[in-house]
Amino acid sequence: MSPESPTPEAPEILPPDDAAFARAAALLRAGELVAFPTETVYGLGADATSDAAVAGIFAAKDRPQFNPLIVHFTSAEAAEAEVVFDDRARAVAAALWPGPLTLVLPRRPESRLSLLCSAGLDTQAVRVPAHPLAQRLLAECGLPLAAPSANASGRISPTEAAHVAASLGARVPLILDGGPCAVGLESTVLDLSGPEATILRPGAVTTQDLTPIAGEVRETLDAAESLELKAPGMLTSHYAPGHPVRLDATDVVGDEALLAFGPEVPAGAVETLNLSPSGDLTEAAAHLFAYLHRLDSADVRDIAVMPIPDSGLGSAINDRLRRAAAPRSQDQD
Ligand code: TXA
Ligand code: MG
């Protein structure tokens, strides 16, 4: 749902009875958003396997950038279908899941998760929440759920249903009310994708909890800073094309492929994919990573990208496109 679309004034806030779970699961399976309690904070959940549903999260939060999202599972076994666990990751999961701990692990090439969840990184953050209502929702909808904290971008994370309603309003159709969150602070984010175990975001699971299981654990910067540092890395992996990208293209030159937007598309491209023929930014965001990937995977040629309006989700799309068009030298890892 885009923030621009007409919506009712307020979301539905339901006590967690059978009818509420049935409705929440149906909404999620239909690609809609549902806010739900976890032991840390309320999450804004969407079907993690659907590009359009995940794009809806960014639209509802009004995120200026596509930050990578945590995907929630009922069990470590379910997570293992999407990311690669080594022995160390298995030991940490066995000891501390379910619980307020997120693991950053290499994404499997065959993962069903939307590329928007990893925002172009080749890692994916995964978590098995302990909250019984989160567990029940995951089980009833039968989907992995991408869920950032259920607040508008730049606001404090919500620990009560009323906080979610105040921050997101009717951008989220349904909030499952589970009362206040026990931890009240976002999960610890532990990066186990490389040789050094690194805490990207401190939380209720501490270095002292982790060291006996994971060995030496490095504590860094907060997650925002570490993502800044990783920004060049975000140009690699899944969506940064290997070929030159020309932005704000209103025509096609030579052998270019065209990433189009809107109803009026210049002719002459060797291949054209339109992010949204109707000019819808949420639809465009949903297609962005997958289309860049497709245009880049065929024969060698340059990619021209039509101008995208810089409002709403458009600024997140443009942020990623600028990164994709940036010089190649810094983005080797
Ligand atoms: O407690 C929580 O973790 C809550 C509940 C809902 O589970 N979720 C949450 O999500 O706080 P969010 O999106 O607000 O924060 C996710 C954090 C961000 O700091 C993000 O940068 C980091 O995890 N993150 C996600 N994927 C990552 C990745 N592949 N590599 C590095 N950091 C990642
Ligand atoms: Mg957050």
Short mmCIF file of C-alpha atoms and ligand atoms in Angstrom, two decimals:
data_model
loop_
_atom_site.label_atom_id
_atom_site.label_comp_id
_atom_site.label_asym_id
_atom_site.label_seq_id
_atom_site.Cartn_x
_atom_site.Cartn_y
_atom_site.Cartn_z
CA MET A 1 0.00 0.00 0.00
CA SER A 2 1.53 3.34 -0.90
CA PRO A 3 1.27 6.30 1.46
CA GLU A 4 -0.24 8.32 -1.39
CA SER A 5 -3.21 6.02 -1.86
CA PRO A 6 -6.47 6.94 -0.11
CA THR A 7 -6.75 4.92 3.10
CA PRO A 8 -9.08 4.79 6.07
CA GLU A 9 -8.06 7.00 8.98
CA ALA A 10 -6.83 4.31 11.33
CA PRO A 11 -5.62 0.73 11.28
CA GLU A 12 -7.59 -2.09 12.82
CA ILE A 13 -6.12 -3.09 16.19
CA LEU A 14 -7.25 -6.58 17.16
CA PRO A 15 -6.73 -8.66 20.29
CA PRO A 16 -4.95 -11.89 19.33
CA ASP A 17 -7.90 -14.28 19.11
CA ASP A 18 -8.52 -16.96 16.47
CA ALA A 19 -10.39 -14.59 14.15
CA ALA A 20 -7.57 -12.02 14.30
CA PHE A 21 -4.94 -14.62 13.36
CA ALA A 22 -7.07 -15.91 10.49
CA ARG A 23 -7.47 -12.37 9.16
CA ALA A 24 -3.80 -11.51 9.64
CA ALA A 25 -2.69 -14.67 7.83
CA ALA A 26 -5.10 -13.97 4.96
CA LEU A 27 -3.82 -10.38 4.61
CA LEU A 28 -0.20 -11.55 4.58
CA ARG A 29 -0.91 -14.21 1.98
CA ALA A 30 -2.58 -11.51 -0.13
CA GLY A 31 0.62 -9.41 -0.01
CA GLU A 32 -0.65 -6.90 2.58
CA LEU A 33 1.15 -5.66 5.69
CA VAL A 34 0.41 -6.76 9.26
CA ALA A 35 2.06 -5.35 12.38
CA PHE A 36 2.70 -7.94 15.08
CA PRO A 37 4.40 -8.13 18.48
CA THR A 38 7.75 -9.79 19.02
CA GLU A 39 9.66 -10.00 22.30
CA THR A 40 11.83 -7.05 21.15
CA VAL A 41 9.60 -4.53 19.38
CA TYR A 42 6.55 -4.63 17.08
CA GLY A 43 7.41 -5.69 13.54
CA LEU A 44 5.84 -4.52 10.27
CA GLY A 45 5.45 -7.87 8.54
CA ALA A 46 5.11 -8.82 4.88
CA ASP A 47 5.52 -11.96 2.77
CA ALA A 48 9.32 -12.10 2.39
CA THR A 49 9.04 -14.07 -0.86
CA SER A 50 7.03 -11.36 -2.64
CA ASP A 51 8.80 -8.36 -4.21
CA ALA A 52 5.58 -6.36 -4.18
CA ALA A 53 4.78 -7.11 -0.53
CA VAL A 54 8.32 -6.22 0.60
CA ALA A 55 8.22 -3.02 -1.44
CA GLY A 56 5.05 -2.21 0.50
CA ILE A 57 7.10 -2.18 3.72
CA PHE A 58 9.45 0.48 2.35
CA ALA A 59 6.51 2.53 1.09
CA ALA A 60 4.70 2.36 4.45
CA LYS A 61 7.82 3.29 6.42
CA ASP A 62 8.72 6.04 3.97
CA ARG A 63 12.31 4.83 4.04
CA PRO A 64 14.73 7.11 2.23
CA GLN A 65 16.81 4.07 1.31
CA PHE A 66 16.28 0.37 0.91
CA ASN A 67 17.87 -0.79 4.14
CA PRO A 68 18.16 -4.55 4.30
CA LEU A 69 15.42 -6.25 6.32
CA ILE A 70 15.34 -9.04 8.88
CA VAL A 71 13.35 -12.09 7.78
CA HIS A 72 11.56 -14.03 10.52
CA PHE A 73 11.08 -17.80 10.62
CA THR A 74 9.41 -20.38 12.87
CA SER A 75 12.66 -22.32 13.26
CA ALA A 76 16.35 -22.45 12.38
CA GLU A 77 15.56 -25.30 9.97
CA ALA A 78 13.17 -23.05 8.06
CA ALA A 79 15.81 -20.29 7.92
CA GLU A 80 18.38 -22.77 6.67
CA ALA A 81 16.43 -23.14 3.41
CA GLU A 82 17.30 -19.52 2.57
CA VAL A 83 20.74 -18.84 4.10
CA VAL A 84 23.91 -20.86 4.66
CA PHE A 85 24.64 -21.93 8.25
CA ASP A 86 28.12 -23.12 9.15
CA ASP A 87 28.84 -25.02 12.41
CA ARG A 88 29.35 -21.80 14.34
CA ALA A 89 26.01 -20.35 13.17
CA ARG A 90 24.25 -23.63 13.99
CA ALA A 91 25.69 -23.62 17.50
CA VAL A 92 24.62 -20.00 18.10
CA ALA A 93 21.12 -20.70 16.77
CA ALA A 94 20.77 -23.86 18.84
CA ALA A 95 21.74 -21.99 22.01
CA LEU A 96 19.96 -18.66 21.56
CA TRP A 97 16.97 -19.17 19.25
CA PRO A 98 14.14 -18.50 19.58
CA GLY A 99 15.14 -15.14 21.00
CA PRO A 100 16.18 -11.50 20.51
CA LEU A 101 19.09 -12.31 18.19
CA THR A 102 19.43 -11.75 14.44
CA LEU A 103 22.08 -13.55 12.40
CA VAL A 104 23.53 -12.13 9.19
CA LEU A 105 24.45 -15.08 6.96
CA PRO A 106 25.23 -15.68 3.28
CA ARG A 107 22.10 -15.82 1.17
CA ARG A 108 21.61 -19.04 -0.77
CA PRO A 109 21.66 -18.42 -4.54
CA GLU A 110 18.43 -20.40 -4.85
CA SER A 111 16.71 -18.53 -1.98
CA ARG A 112 13.03 -17.73 -2.54
CA LEU A 113 13.35 -14.49 -0.56
CA SER A 114 12.81 -11.23 -2.43
CA LEU A 115 16.10 -9.53 -3.33
CA LEU A 116 14.62 -6.43 -1.71
CA CYS A 117 15.02 -8.13 1.71
CA SER A 118 18.79 -8.11 1.33
CA ALA A 119 18.81 -4.77 -0.51
CA GLY A 120 21.40 -6.04 -2.94
CA LEU A 121 23.82 -7.44 -0.35
CA ASP A 122 24.76 -11.09 -0.68
CA THR A 123 23.91 -11.63 2.97
CA GLN A 124 20.49 -11.95 4.61
CA ALA A 125 19.53 -11.15 8.21
CA VAL A 126 17.41 -13.92 9.77
CA ARG A 127 15.74 -14.34 13.14
CA VAL A 128 13.51 -16.81 14.99
CA PRO A 129 11.44 -14.75 17.44
CA ALA A 130 10.42 -16.19 20.83
CA HIS A 131 7.14 -14.29 21.24
CA PRO A 132 4.27 -16.84 21.09
CA LEU A 133 2.08 -14.52 19.00
CA ALA A 134 4.87 -13.98 16.46
CA GLN A 135 5.42 -17.73 16.34
CA ARG A 136 1.72 -18.39 15.85
CA LEU A 137 1.43 -15.80 13.07
CA LEU A 138 4.45 -17.28 11.23
CA ALA A 139 2.96 -20.75 11.53
CA GLU A 140 -0.56 -19.73 10.45
CA CYS A 141 0.47 -17.75 7.39
CA GLY A 142 3.07 -20.36 6.39
CA LEU A 143 5.43 -17.67 5.06
CA PRO A 144 8.78 -16.23 6.09
CA LEU A 145 8.01 -12.65 7.17
CA ALA A 146 10.20 -9.67 6.41
CA ALA A 147 9.72 -7.29 9.32
CA PRO A 148 11.51 -4.11 10.27
CA SER A 149 10.40 -2.29 13.38
CA ALA A 150 6.86 -1.02 12.78
CA ASN A 151 7.59 2.70 12.87
CA ALA A 152 7.95 5.37 10.21
CA SER A 153 11.56 5.82 9.14
CA GLY A 154 13.65 7.76 11.64
CA ARG A 155 11.18 7.32 14.50
CA ILE A 156 11.54 5.33 17.70
CA SER A 157 10.76 1.63 17.56
CA PRO A 158 7.25 0.75 18.81
CA THR A 159 6.80 -1.44 21.88
CA GLU A 160 2.99 -1.17 22.06
CA ALA A 161 0.23 -1.48 19.47
CA ALA A 162 -0.71 2.17 20.03
CA HIS A 163 2.82 3.29 19.07
CA VAL A 164 2.44 1.51 15.74
CA ALA A 165 -0.91 3.13 15.08
CA ALA A 166 0.46 6.57 15.98
CA SER A 167 3.48 6.20 13.72
CA LEU A 168 2.06 4.40 10.67
CA GLY A 169 -1.66 5.12 10.85
CA ALA A 170 -3.67 3.35 8.19
CA ARG A 171 -0.56 2.56 6.15
CA VAL A 172 -0.79 -0.72 8.04
CA PRO A 173 -4.27 -2.24 7.75
CA LEU A 174 -4.03 -4.51 10.80
CA ILE A 175 -2.12 -4.50 14.09
CA LEU A 176 -2.17 -7.60 16.28
CA ASP A 177 -2.22 -6.31 19.83
CA GLY A 178 -0.06 -8.41 22.14
CA GLY A 179 0.45 -5.78 24.82
CA PRO A 180 3.85 -4.28 25.59
CA CYS A 181 7.01 -6.00 24.31
CA ALA A 182 9.10 -7.68 27.00
CA VAL A 183 12.54 -6.65 25.72
CA GLY A 184 11.57 -3.31 24.22
CA LEU A 185 14.85 -2.96 22.37
CA GLU A 186 15.61 -4.30 18.90
CA SER A 187 17.39 -7.63 18.55
CA THR A 188 21.16 -7.98 18.67
CA VAL A 189 22.43 -8.20 15.08
CA LEU A 190 25.36 -10.61 14.79
CA ASP A 191 27.19 -10.86 11.49
CA LEU A 192 28.43 -14.42 10.98
CA SER A 193 28.90 -14.13 7.23
CA GLY A 194 32.68 -13.77 7.48
CA PRO A 195 35.42 -15.35 9.61
CA GLU A 196 35.07 -12.75 12.36
CA ALA A 197 31.84 -12.79 14.37
CA THR A 198 30.79 -9.13 14.55
CA ILE A 199 28.02 -7.42 16.48
CA LEU A 200 26.49 -4.84 14.12
CA ARG A 201 23.81 -3.75 16.60
CA PRO A 202 23.91 -4.33 20.34
CA GLY A 203 20.79 -5.73 22.00
CA ALA A 204 19.53 -8.02 24.71
CA VAL A 205 21.87 -10.84 23.67
CA THR A 206 25.31 -9.64 24.77
CA THR A 207 28.94 -10.36 23.93
CA GLN A 208 29.10 -12.34 27.19
CA ASP A 209 26.25 -14.54 25.98
CA LEU A 210 27.84 -15.03 22.58
CA THR A 211 31.55 -15.57 23.30
CA PRO A 212 31.25 -19.04 24.87
CA ILE A 213 29.42 -20.23 21.74
CA ALA A 214 30.80 -18.17 18.85
CA GLY A 215 34.36 -17.62 20.10
CA GLU A 216 35.78 -14.12 19.99
CA VAL A 217 33.15 -11.54 19.05
CA ARG A 218 33.99 -8.13 17.68
CA GLU A 219 31.80 -5.19 18.60
CA THR A 220 31.52 -2.46 16.04
CA LEU A 221 29.79 0.68 15.27
CA ASP A 222 26.05 0.80 15.30
CA ALA A 223 24.34 -0.86 12.40
CA ALA A 224 23.73 2.37 10.51
CA GLU A 225 27.42 3.23 10.55
CA SER A 226 28.47 -0.25 9.60
CA LEU A 227 26.05 -0.19 6.70
CA GLU A 228 27.57 3.10 5.60
CA LEU A 229 30.94 1.35 5.60
CA LYS A 230 29.42 -1.52 3.71
CA ALA A 231 27.87 0.84 1.18
CA PRO A 232 30.49 0.12 -1.47
CA GLY A 233 29.81 -3.58 -0.91
CA MET A 234 26.16 -2.92 -1.58
CA LEU A 235 27.19 -2.15 -5.14
CA THR A 236 28.45 -5.68 -5.66
CA SER A 237 26.41 -8.83 -5.42
CA HIS A 238 22.92 -9.11 -6.74
CA TYR A 239 21.92 -5.84 -8.22
CA ALA A 240 24.96 -3.77 -9.07
CA PRO A 241 25.29 -4.35 -12.79
CA GLY A 242 28.63 -5.36 -14.23
CA HIS A 243 28.12 -2.94 -17.10
CA PRO A 244 27.96 0.84 -17.18
CA VAL A 245 24.68 2.37 -16.09
CA ARG A 246 23.49 5.69 -17.55
CA LEU A 247 20.92 7.51 -15.44
CA ASP A 248 18.17 9.95 -16.42
CA ALA A 249 18.13 8.61 -19.97
CA THR A 250 15.39 10.02 -22.19
CA ASP A 251 16.68 8.25 -25.29
CA VAL A 252 18.55 5.07 -26.18
CA VAL A 253 22.12 5.18 -27.52
CA GLY A 254 23.84 2.34 -29.37
CA ASP A 255 23.35 -1.14 -27.95
CA GLU A 256 21.82 -0.12 -24.66
CA ALA A 257 19.27 -2.07 -22.69
CA LEU A 258 16.60 0.15 -21.14
CA LEU A 259 15.21 0.18 -17.65
CA ALA A 260 12.05 2.15 -18.29
CA PHE A 261 9.54 3.91 -16.04
CA GLY A 262 6.12 5.25 -16.93
CA PRO A 263 3.92 5.12 -20.02
CA GLU A 264 6.17 6.92 -22.53
CA VAL A 265 9.18 4.80 -23.41
CA PRO A 266 11.81 5.64 -26.06
CA ALA A 267 12.30 3.05 -28.80
CA GLY A 268 15.49 1.37 -29.97
CA ALA A 269 16.72 -0.56 -26.94
CA VAL A 270 18.00 -4.12 -27.42
CA GLU A 271 15.84 -5.06 -24.47
CA THR A 272 13.40 -3.02 -22.38
CA LEU A 273 11.99 -3.78 -18.95
CA ASN A 274 9.51 -1.29 -17.53
CA LEU A 275 9.63 -0.83 -13.74
CA SER A 276 6.06 0.45 -13.82
CA PRO A 277 4.23 1.28 -17.05
CA SER A 278 1.66 3.21 -15.01
CA GLY A 279 4.32 5.21 -13.14
CA ASP A 280 3.65 3.65 -9.73
CA LEU A 281 6.69 3.98 -7.43
CA THR A 282 5.76 1.05 -5.16
CA GLU A 283 5.49 -1.22 -8.18
CA ALA A 284 8.80 0.17 -9.48
CA ALA A 285 10.54 -0.55 -6.17
CA ALA A 286 9.21 -4.10 -6.23
CA HIS A 287 10.78 -4.73 -9.63
CA LEU A 288 14.02 -2.78 -9.23
CA PHE A 289 16.53 -5.41 -8.10
CA ALA A 290 15.07 -8.23 -10.15
CA TYR A 291 15.00 -6.14 -13.36
CA LEU A 292 18.54 -4.82 -12.95
CA HIS A 293 19.60 -8.40 -12.43
CA ARG A 294 17.82 -9.55 -15.59
CA LEU A 295 19.12 -6.75 -17.81
CA ASP A 296 22.63 -7.43 -16.60
CA SER A 297 22.56 -11.20 -17.00
CA ALA A 298 22.11 -11.25 -20.78
CA ASP A 299 24.69 -10.15 -23.39
CA VAL A 300 27.22 -7.49 -22.62
CA ARG A 301 25.76 -4.01 -23.10
CA ASP A 302 25.20 -0.80 -21.23
CA ILE A 303 22.02 -0.07 -19.31
CA ALA A 304 20.13 3.19 -19.71
CA VAL A 305 17.72 4.10 -16.93
CA MET A 306 14.85 6.51 -17.45
CA PRO A 307 14.32 9.31 -14.89
CA ILE A 308 12.43 8.30 -11.74
CA PRO A 309 10.59 11.02 -9.76
CA ASP A 310 12.50 11.77 -6.58
CA SER A 311 9.45 11.81 -4.28
CA GLY A 312 8.34 9.12 -1.80
CA LEU A 313 9.85 5.74 -2.62
CA GLY A 314 11.41 7.35 -5.68
CA SER A 315 14.25 8.73 -3.58
CA ALA A 316 15.10 5.21 -2.33
CA ILE A 317 15.00 3.92 -5.90
CA ASN A 318 17.24 6.78 -7.06
CA ASP A 319 19.64 6.17 -4.17
CA ARG A 320 20.11 2.58 -5.30
CA LEU A 321 20.37 3.57 -8.96
CA ARG A 322 23.06 6.12 -8.16
CA ARG A 323 25.01 3.41 -6.34
CA ALA A 324 24.55 1.10 -9.30
CA ALA A 325 25.86 3.79 -11.65
CA ALA A 326 28.83 4.74 -9.44
CA PRO A 327 32.35 4.00 -10.67
CA ARG A 328 33.25 0.33 -10.45
CA SER A 329 36.70 0.71 -8.87
CA GLN A 330 35.59 0.77 -5.22
CA ASP A 331 33.12 -2.03 -5.32
CA GLN A 332 35.20 -5.15 -5.59
CA ASP A 333 35.12 -7.47 -2.62
O1 TXA B 1 14.11 -6.73 17.07
C1 TXA B 1 14.20 -6.60 15.87
O2 TXA B 1 15.22 -6.92 15.24
C2 TXA B 1 12.99 -6.04 15.12
C3 TXA B 1 11.86 -7.08 15.22
C4 TXA B 1 10.65 -6.67 14.46
O3 TXA B 1 12.36 -8.33 14.78
N1 TXA B 1 13.31 -5.71 13.77
C5 TXA B 1 14.12 -4.66 13.46
O4 TXA B 1 14.30 -4.47 12.09
O5 TXA B 1 14.67 -3.96 14.27
P1 TXA B 1 14.94 -3.14 11.46
O6 TXA B 1 14.75 -3.26 9.97
O7 TXA B 1 14.37 -1.94 12.09
O8 TXA B 1 16.47 -3.30 11.76
C6 TXA B 1 17.25 -4.26 11.06
C7 TXA B 1 18.71 -4.02 11.32
C8 TXA B 1 19.16 -2.76 10.66
O9 TXA B 1 20.06 -2.08 11.50
C9 TXA B 1 19.85 -3.26 9.41
O10 TXA B 1 20.78 -2.37 8.97
C10 TXA B 1 20.44 -4.57 9.90
O11 TXA B 1 19.48 -5.09 10.78
N2 TXA B 1 20.60 -5.53 8.80
C11 TXA B 1 19.62 -6.19 8.16
N3 TXA B 1 20.12 -6.96 7.18
C12 TXA B 1 21.45 -6.81 7.21
C13 TXA B 1 22.53 -7.34 6.45
N4 TXA B 1 22.32 -8.20 5.45
N5 TXA B 1 23.78 -6.95 6.77
C14 TXA B 1 23.99 -6.08 7.77
N6 TXA B 1 23.01 -5.54 8.53
C15 TXA B 1 21.76 -5.89 8.26
MG MG B 2 14.14 -0.04 13.05
#
